[in-house]
PDB file of C-alpha atoms in Angstrom:
ATOM      1  CA  ASP A   1     -18.550  -7.115  26.636  1.00 63.00           C
ATOM      2  CA  ALA A   2     -20.820  -4.226  25.629  1.00 81.00           C
ATOM      3  CA  GLY A   3     -19.307  -3.887  22.177  1.00 93.00           C
ATOM      4  CA  VAL A   4     -18.578  -0.593  20.433  1.00 96.00           C
ATOM      5  CA  ILE A   5     -20.854   2.104  21.862  1.00 97.00           C
ATOM      6  CA  GLN A   6     -21.886   5.131  19.819  1.00 97.00           C
ATOM      7  CA  SER A   7     -23.930   8.131  20.795  1.00 96.00           C
ATOM      8  CA  PRO A   8     -26.287   9.614  19.932  1.00 97.00           C
ATOM      9  CA  ARG A   9     -28.222   7.019  17.901  1.00 96.00           C
ATOM     10  CA  HIS A  10     -30.025   9.769  16.015  1.00 97.00           C
ATOM     11  CA  GLU A  11     -29.160  13.405  15.474  1.00 97.00           C
ATOM     12  CA  VAL A  12     -31.285  15.950  13.647  1.00 97.00           C
ATOM     13  CA  THR A  13     -29.797  19.387  13.239  1.00 96.00           C
ATOM     14  CA  GLU A  14     -30.008  22.458  11.062  1.00 96.00           C
ATOM     15  CA  MET A  15     -27.495  23.451   8.458  1.00 96.00           C
ATOM     16  CA  GLY A  16     -24.635  25.421   9.955  1.00 96.00           C
ATOM     17  CA  GLN A  17     -24.833  23.837  13.393  1.00 97.00           C
ATOM     18  CA  GLU A  18     -21.982  21.927  15.022  1.00 97.00           C
ATOM     19  CA  VAL A  19     -22.434  18.181  15.381  1.00 97.00           C
ATOM     20  CA  THR A  20     -20.388  15.916  17.661  1.00 98.00           C
ATOM     21  CA  LEU A  21     -20.553  12.141  17.406  1.00 98.00           C
ATOM     22  CA  ARG A  22     -19.088   9.961  20.134  1.00 98.00           C
ATOM     23  CA  CYS A  23     -17.592   6.500  20.273  1.00 98.00           C
ATOM     24  CA  LYS A  24     -16.354   4.137  22.964  1.00 98.00           C
ATOM     25  CA  PRO A  25     -14.358   1.245  21.458  1.00 97.00           C
ATOM     26  CA  ILE A  26     -14.186  -2.270  22.859  1.00 94.00           C
ATOM     27  CA  SER A  27     -11.820  -2.426  25.809  1.00 93.00           C
ATOM     28  CA  GLY A  28      -8.413  -3.702  24.722  1.00 90.00           C
ATOM     29  CA  HIS A  29      -8.833  -2.733  21.078  1.00 91.00           C
ATOM     30  CA  ASN A  30      -6.093  -0.395  19.924  1.00 90.00           C
ATOM     31  CA  SER A  31      -7.361   0.598  16.475  1.00 92.00           C
ATOM     32  CA  LEU A  32     -10.418   2.785  15.924  1.00 95.00           C
ATOM     33  CA  PHE A  33     -12.121   3.655  12.656  1.00 95.00           C
ATOM     34  CA  TRP A  34     -14.784   6.170  11.628  1.00 97.00           C
ATOM     35  CA  TYR A  35     -16.906   5.260   8.592  1.00 97.00           C
ATOM     36  CA  ARG A  36     -19.757   7.002   6.804  1.00 97.00           C
ATOM     37  CA  GLN A  37     -22.469   5.041   4.988  1.00 96.00           C
ATOM     38  CA  THR A  38     -24.813   6.322   2.288  1.00 94.00           C
ATOM     39  CA  MET A  39     -26.854   4.577  -0.361  1.00 89.00           C
ATOM     40  CA  MET A  40     -24.898   6.229  -3.138  1.00 89.00           C
ATOM     41  CA  ARG A  41     -21.345   5.713  -1.882  1.00 90.00           C
ATOM     42  CA  GLY A  42     -21.625   2.764   0.474  1.00 91.00           C
ATOM     43  CA  LEU A  43     -19.315   2.493   3.484  1.00 94.00           C
ATOM     44  CA  GLU A  44     -16.466   4.996   3.281  1.00 94.00           C
ATOM     45  CA  LEU A  45     -13.518   5.197   5.647  1.00 95.00           C
ATOM     46  CA  LEU A  46     -13.102   8.711   7.042  1.00 97.00           C
ATOM     47  CA  ILE A  47     -10.193   8.333   9.462  1.00 96.00           C
ATOM     48  CA  TYR A  48      -8.534   5.728  11.640  1.00 94.00           C
ATOM     49  CA  PHE A  49      -6.359   5.725  14.749  1.00 94.00           C
ATOM     50  CA  ASN A  50      -3.780   3.274  16.054  1.00 91.00           C
ATOM     51  CA  ASN A  51      -2.939   3.597  19.739  1.00 92.00           C
ATOM     52  CA  ASN A  52      -4.816   6.950  19.846  1.00 94.00           C
ATOM     53  CA  VAL A  53      -2.714   8.421  17.023  1.00 94.00           C
ATOM     54  CA  PRO A  54      -4.416   9.402  13.730  1.00 94.00           C
ATOM     55  CA  ILE A  55      -2.859   7.318  10.959  1.00 92.00           C
ATOM     56  CA  ASP A  56      -4.817   8.210   7.849  1.00 91.00           C
ATOM     57  CA  ASP A  57      -7.374  11.007   7.531  1.00 92.00           C
ATOM     58  CA  SER A  58      -7.403  11.134   3.735  1.00 91.00           C
ATOM     59  CA  GLY A  59     -11.042  10.089   3.734  1.00 91.00           C
ATOM     60  CA  MET A  60     -12.190  13.133   5.705  1.00 94.00           C
ATOM     61  CA  PRO A  61     -14.278  15.076   3.169  1.00 87.00           C
ATOM     62  CA  GLU A  62     -13.069  18.545   4.028  1.00 85.00           C
ATOM     63  CA  ASP A  63     -11.875  20.805   6.822  1.00 90.00           C
ATOM     64  CA  ARG A  64     -15.340  20.917   8.320  1.00 95.00           C
ATOM     65  CA  PHE A  65     -14.691  17.405   9.633  1.00 96.00           C
ATOM     66  CA  SER A  66     -12.344  16.701  12.524  1.00 97.00           C
ATOM     67  CA  ALA A  67     -11.751  13.687  14.770  1.00 97.00           C
ATOM     68  CA  LYS A  68      -9.976  13.203  18.055  1.00 97.00           C
ATOM     69  CA  MET A  69      -9.022  10.317  20.275  1.00 97.00           C
ATOM     70  CA  PRO A  70      -7.857  11.738  23.604  1.00 96.00           C
ATOM     71  CA  ASN A  71      -7.530   8.290  25.216  1.00 94.00           C
ATOM     72  CA  ALA A  72      -7.922   4.605  24.430  1.00 93.00           C
ATOM     73  CA  SER A  73     -11.573   4.525  25.429  1.00 95.00           C
ATOM     74  CA  PHE A  74     -13.066   7.543  23.692  1.00 96.00           C
ATOM     75  CA  SER A  75     -13.198   9.228  20.303  1.00 98.00           C
ATOM     76  CA  THR A  76     -15.212  12.058  18.740  1.00 98.00           C
ATOM     77  CA  LEU A  77     -16.060  13.041  15.193  1.00 98.00           C
ATOM     78  CA  LYS A  78     -17.043  16.674  14.808  1.00 97.00           C
ATOM     79  CA  ILE A  79     -18.659  18.450  11.862  1.00 97.00           C
ATOM     80  CA  GLN A  80     -18.604  22.236  11.960  1.00 96.00           C
ATOM     81  CA  PRO A  81     -20.504  23.717  10.211  1.00 96.00           C
ATOM     82  CA  SER A  82     -22.810  20.893   9.138  1.00 96.00           C
ATOM     83  CA  GLU A  83     -24.411  20.773   5.672  1.00 96.00           C
ATOM     84  CA  PRO A  84     -27.343  18.751   4.266  1.00 96.00           C
ATOM     85  CA  ARG A  85     -24.939  16.602   2.208  1.00 95.00           C
ATOM     86  CA  ASP A  86     -23.417  15.361   5.480  1.00 96.00           C
ATOM     87  CA  SER A  87     -26.618  13.436   6.173  1.00 97.00           C
ATOM     88  CA  ALA A  88     -25.637   9.769   6.496  1.00 97.00           C
ATOM     89  CA  VAL A  89     -25.105   6.991   9.020  1.00 98.00           C
ATOM     90  CA  TYR A  90     -21.770   7.337  10.776  1.00 98.00           C
ATOM     91  CA  PHE A  91     -20.189   4.183  12.171  1.00 98.00           C
ATOM     92  CA  CYS A  92     -17.365   3.732  14.605  1.00 97.00           C
ATOM     93  CA  ALA A  93     -15.469   0.442  14.596  1.00 95.00           C
ATOM     94  CA  SER A  94     -12.592  -1.003  16.580  1.00 94.00           C
ATOM     95  CA  ARG A  95     -10.225  -3.944  16.419  1.00 90.00           C
ATOM     96  CA  ILE A  96      -7.004  -5.321  17.747  1.00 84.00           C
ATOM     97  CA  ALA A  97      -4.195  -4.248  15.428  1.00 75.00           C
ATOM     98  CA  ASP A  98      -2.886  -7.713  14.597  1.00 65.00           C
ATOM     99  CA  ARG A  99      -1.054  -8.659  11.449  1.00 52.00           C
ATOM    100  CA  PHE A 100      -3.281 -11.680  10.829  1.00 53.00           C
ATOM    101  CA  ASN A 101      -6.496 -10.386  12.292  1.00 59.00           C
ATOM    102  CA  GLU A 102      -8.333  -7.640  10.513  1.00 65.00           C
ATOM    103  CA  LYS A 103     -11.691  -8.310  12.164  1.00 80.00           C
ATOM    104  CA  LEU A 104     -13.563  -5.095  12.730  1.00 88.00           C
ATOM    105  CA  PHE A 105     -16.337  -4.714  15.275  1.00 92.00           C
ATOM    106  CA  PHE A 106     -18.881  -2.000  14.502  1.00 95.00           C
ATOM    107  CA  GLY A 107     -21.122   0.084  16.674  1.00 96.00           C
ATOM    108  CA  SER A 108     -24.798   0.583  15.865  1.00 95.00           C
ATOM    109  CA  GLY A 109     -24.145   3.882  14.153  1.00 97.00           C
ATOM    110  CA  THR A 110     -25.398   7.449  14.424  1.00 98.00           C
ATOM    111  CA  GLN A 111     -28.083   8.451  11.941  1.00 97.00           C
ATOM    112  CA  LEU A 112     -27.377  12.108  11.127  1.00 98.00           C
ATOM    113  CA  SER A 113     -29.911  14.307   9.377  1.00 97.00           C
ATOM    114  CA  VAL A 114     -28.925  17.866   8.514  1.00 97.00           C
ATOM    115  CA  LEU A 115     -31.901  19.974   7.450  1.00 96.00           C
TER     116      LEU A 115
ATOM    117  CA  GLN B   1     -12.583   1.531 -11.758  1.00 63.00           C
ATOM    118  CA  LYS B   2     -13.444   1.246  -8.082  1.00 75.00           C
ATOM    119  CA  GLU B   3     -11.194  -0.969  -5.958  1.00 89.00           C
ATOM    120  CA  VAL B   4     -14.115  -3.208  -4.998  1.00 94.00           C
ATOM    121  CA  GLU B   5     -17.226  -3.759  -7.097  1.00 94.00           C
ATOM    122  CA  GLN B   6     -20.382  -5.360  -5.745  1.00 94.00           C
ATOM    123  CA  ASP B   7     -23.808  -5.614  -7.338  1.00 86.00           C
ATOM    124  CA  PRO B   8     -26.198  -3.761  -4.999  1.00 83.00           C
ATOM    125  CA  GLY B   9     -29.201  -5.901  -5.925  1.00 84.00           C
ATOM    126  CA  PRO B  10     -31.762  -6.100  -4.475  1.00 91.00           C
ATOM    127  CA  LEU B  11     -31.847  -9.885  -4.642  1.00 94.00           C
ATOM    128  CA  SER B  12     -35.042 -11.709  -3.734  1.00 96.00           C
ATOM    129  CA  VAL B  13     -35.149 -15.510  -3.361  1.00 96.00           C
ATOM    130  CA  PRO B  14     -37.596 -18.069  -1.943  1.00 97.00           C
ATOM    131  CA  GLU B  15     -36.851 -19.775   1.355  1.00 97.00           C
ATOM    132  CA  GLY B  16     -34.576 -22.786   0.873  1.00 97.00           C
ATOM    133  CA  ALA B  17     -32.830 -21.420  -2.226  1.00 97.00           C
ATOM    134  CA  ILE B  18     -29.078 -21.290  -2.674  1.00 97.00           C
ATOM    135  CA  VAL B  19     -27.845 -17.702  -2.759  1.00 97.00           C
ATOM    136  CA  SER B  20     -24.689 -16.572  -4.509  1.00 96.00           C
ATOM    137  CA  LEU B  21     -23.178 -13.167  -3.736  1.00 97.00           C
ATOM    138  CA  ASN B  22     -20.081 -11.875  -5.492  1.00 96.00           C
ATOM    139  CA  CYS B  23     -17.462  -9.148  -5.552  1.00 97.00           C
ATOM    140  CA  THR B  24     -14.645  -8.285  -7.886  1.00 97.00           C
ATOM    141  CA  TYR B  25     -11.593  -6.243  -7.011  1.00 96.00           C
ATOM    142  CA  SER B  26      -8.658  -4.614  -8.739  1.00 95.00           C
ATOM    143  CA  ASN B  27      -5.890  -4.474  -6.110  1.00 94.00           C
ATOM    144  CA  SER B  28      -3.700  -7.585  -6.399  1.00 93.00           C
ATOM    145  CA  ALA B  29      -2.185  -6.819  -2.971  1.00 92.00           C
ATOM    146  CA  PHE B  30      -5.439  -7.724  -1.187  1.00 93.00           C
ATOM    147  CA  GLN B  31      -4.989 -10.869   0.875  1.00 90.00           C
ATOM    148  CA  TYR B  32      -7.616 -10.609   3.647  1.00 91.00           C
ATOM    149  CA  PHE B  33     -11.183 -11.193   2.467  1.00 94.00           C
ATOM    150  CA  MET B  34     -14.310 -10.888   4.547  1.00 94.00           C
ATOM    151  CA  TRP B  35     -18.058 -10.873   4.348  1.00 96.00           C
ATOM    152  CA  TYR B  36     -20.076  -8.723   6.691  1.00 96.00           C
ATOM    153  CA  ARG B  37     -23.811  -8.953   7.274  1.00 97.00           C
ATOM    154  CA  GLN B  38     -25.791  -5.831   8.109  1.00 97.00           C
ATOM    155  CA  TYR B  39     -29.335  -5.907   9.391  1.00 96.00           C
ATOM    156  CA  SER B  40     -31.520  -2.830   9.059  1.00 93.00           C
ATOM    157  CA  ARG B  41     -30.512  -0.013  11.450  1.00 91.00           C
ATOM    158  CA  LYS B  42     -27.551  -2.031  12.743  1.00 93.00           C
ATOM    159  CA  GLY B  43     -23.818  -1.964  12.204  1.00 95.00           C
ATOM    160  CA  PRO B  44     -22.141  -4.547   9.985  1.00 96.00           C
ATOM    161  CA  GLU B  45     -21.058  -7.746  11.728  1.00 94.00           C
ATOM    162  CA  LEU B  46     -18.388 -10.142  10.556  1.00 93.00           C
ATOM    163  CA  LEU B  47     -19.790 -13.284   8.945  1.00 95.00           C
ATOM    164  CA  MET B  48     -16.861 -14.968   7.194  1.00 92.00           C
ATOM    165  CA  TYR B  49     -13.112 -14.385   7.091  1.00 90.00           C
ATOM    166  CA  THR B  50     -10.635 -15.849   4.618  1.00 89.00           C
ATOM    167  CA  TYR B  51      -6.936 -15.299   4.294  1.00 85.00           C
ATOM    168  CA  SER B  52      -5.581 -15.533   0.727  1.00 83.00           C
ATOM    169  CA  SER B  53      -7.152 -17.991  -1.725  1.00 83.00           C
ATOM    170  CA  GLY B  54      -9.385 -20.978  -1.174  1.00 85.00           C
ATOM    171  CA  ASN B  55     -12.685 -21.937   0.370  1.00 90.00           C
ATOM    172  CA  LYS B  56     -14.017 -21.699   3.878  1.00 92.00           C
ATOM    173  CA  GLU B  57     -17.207 -23.254   5.137  1.00 95.00           C
ATOM    174  CA  ASP B  58     -19.200 -22.395   8.246  1.00 94.00           C
ATOM    175  CA  GLY B  59     -22.557 -24.078   8.549  1.00 96.00           C
ATOM    176  CA  ARG B  60     -24.770 -22.940   5.685  1.00 97.00           C
ATOM    177  CA  PHE B  61     -22.217 -20.379   4.533  1.00 97.00           C
ATOM    178  CA  THR B  62     -19.286 -20.914   2.170  1.00 97.00           C
ATOM    179  CA  ALA B  63     -16.790 -18.233   1.179  1.00 96.00           C
ATOM    180  CA  GLN B  64     -14.605 -18.625  -1.896  1.00 96.00           C
ATOM    181  CA  VAL B  65     -11.641 -16.554  -3.010  1.00 95.00           C
ATOM    182  CA  ASP B  66     -10.117 -16.737  -6.483  1.00 93.00           C
ATOM    183  CA  LYS B  67      -7.124 -14.418  -6.462  1.00 92.00           C
ATOM    184  CA  SER B  68      -6.190 -15.196 -10.061  1.00 92.00           C
ATOM    185  CA  SER B  69      -9.543 -13.791 -11.197  1.00 93.00           C
ATOM    186  CA  LYS B  70      -9.782 -11.206  -8.398  1.00 94.00           C
ATOM    187  CA  TYR B  71     -13.204 -12.578  -7.543  1.00 94.00           C
ATOM    188  CA  ILE B  72     -14.769 -13.577  -4.240  1.00 96.00           C
ATOM    189  CA  SER B  73     -18.077 -15.267  -3.522  1.00 96.00           C
ATOM    190  CA  LEU B  74     -20.373 -16.048  -0.625  1.00 97.00           C
ATOM    191  CA  PHE B  75     -22.813 -18.938  -0.922  1.00 97.00           C
ATOM    192  CA  ILE B  76     -25.749 -19.405   1.412  1.00 97.00           C
ATOM    193  CA  ARG B  77     -27.385 -22.828   1.373  1.00 97.00           C
ATOM    194  CA  ASP B  78     -30.954 -23.465   2.513  1.00 97.00           C
ATOM    195  CA  SER B  79     -31.571 -19.746   2.841  1.00 97.00           C
ATOM    196  CA  GLN B  80     -33.874 -18.594   5.646  1.00 97.00           C
ATOM    197  CA  PRO B  81     -35.966 -15.434   6.119  1.00 97.00           C
ATOM    198  CA  SER B  82     -33.549 -14.536   8.930  1.00 97.00           C
ATOM    199  CA  ASP B  83     -30.795 -14.278   6.296  1.00 97.00           C
ATOM    200  CA  SER B  84     -32.540 -11.201   4.878  1.00 97.00           C
ATOM    201  CA  ALA B  85     -29.969  -8.440   5.241  1.00 97.00           C
ATOM    202  CA  THR B  86     -27.372  -6.486   3.325  1.00 96.00           C
ATOM    203  CA  TYR B  87     -24.146  -8.403   2.680  1.00 97.00           C
ATOM    204  CA  LEU B  88     -20.942  -6.427   2.272  1.00 97.00           C
ATOM    205  CA  CYS B  89     -17.680  -7.820   0.988  1.00 96.00           C
ATOM    206  CA  ALA B  90     -14.522  -6.300   2.422  1.00 94.00           C
ATOM    207  CA  MET B  91     -10.855  -6.796   1.759  1.00 93.00           C
ATOM    208  CA  SER B  92      -7.453  -5.409   2.574  1.00 90.00           C
ATOM    209  CA  ALA B  93      -3.736  -5.739   2.063  1.00 89.00           C
ATOM    210  CA  ALA B  94      -1.503  -6.366   5.080  1.00 82.00           C
ATOM    211  CA  GLY B  95      -1.485  -3.412   7.461  1.00 79.00           C
ATOM    212  CA  THR B  96      -4.042  -1.372   5.537  1.00 84.00           C
ATOM    213  CA  PRO B  97      -7.685  -0.636   6.371  1.00 86.00           C
ATOM    214  CA  LEU B  98     -10.538  -2.673   4.964  1.00 89.00           C
ATOM    215  CA  VAL B  99     -12.127  -1.527   1.711  1.00 92.00           C
ATOM    216  CA  PHE B 100     -15.812  -2.355   1.492  1.00 94.00           C
ATOM    217  CA  GLY B 101     -18.123  -3.080  -1.395  1.00 94.00           C
ATOM    218  CA  LYS B 102     -21.399  -1.170  -1.494  1.00 94.00           C
ATOM    219  CA  GLY B 103     -23.332  -4.208  -0.298  1.00 95.00           C
ATOM    220  CA  THR B 104     -26.010  -6.449  -1.793  1.00 95.00           C
ATOM    221  CA  ARG B 105     -29.473  -6.338  -0.259  1.00 95.00           C
ATOM    222  CA  LEU B 106     -30.940  -9.833   0.088  1.00 96.00           C
ATOM    223  CA  SER B 107     -34.534 -10.744   0.831  1.00 97.00           C
ATOM    224  CA  VAL B 108     -35.493 -14.362   1.536  1.00 97.00           C
ATOM    225  CA  ILE B 109     -39.205 -14.845   1.122  1.00 97.00           C
ATOM    226  CA  ALA B 110     -41.011 -17.450   3.273  1.00 94.00           C
TER     227      ALA B 110
END
């Protein structure tokens, strides 16, 4: 199994530009999570999906952030317009939604730098 | 008070030392407790998983959960340079997403 695949690995953009981050979860996993990691705030949950349906987006910082999951094998996180304070590592993670199994599998992350 | 508190370190120990990493939490509904290890420029990976209270041992690693004190620990015996990483505690109530600590950066010096 290839694991959770994220692209791009690195993204450098200028303030005001649109940024799209992509994620392919592990086949068979029906929950998908987007996290953001910074030194100051640690790992923060932005949004998660169960069976392609957004369940909780209360962690999305503001309307500039949006996420979609059009099918079970693909999700995007979009920032429009981007700002320097959005610079962080963005992780996608997936798991099987099981009452007794909360094991999350993470991708390698996208390092975003907004200049 | 944050839901999960974890000392960020950094923690530096000599090879062979016993390492103790800890987290405290405030939500009494938490019943799933995990430790993730994160190497530089990588995503976190699950290291230990415990349901409710008690101890769990896996090789050189031991996880402890004390629900009465809302305190969890990870012990690493005979620490190795390859254990150098950031360790994140994580926990959740049933059916809710994991809440992570900020992580403790560990360096094991040969």
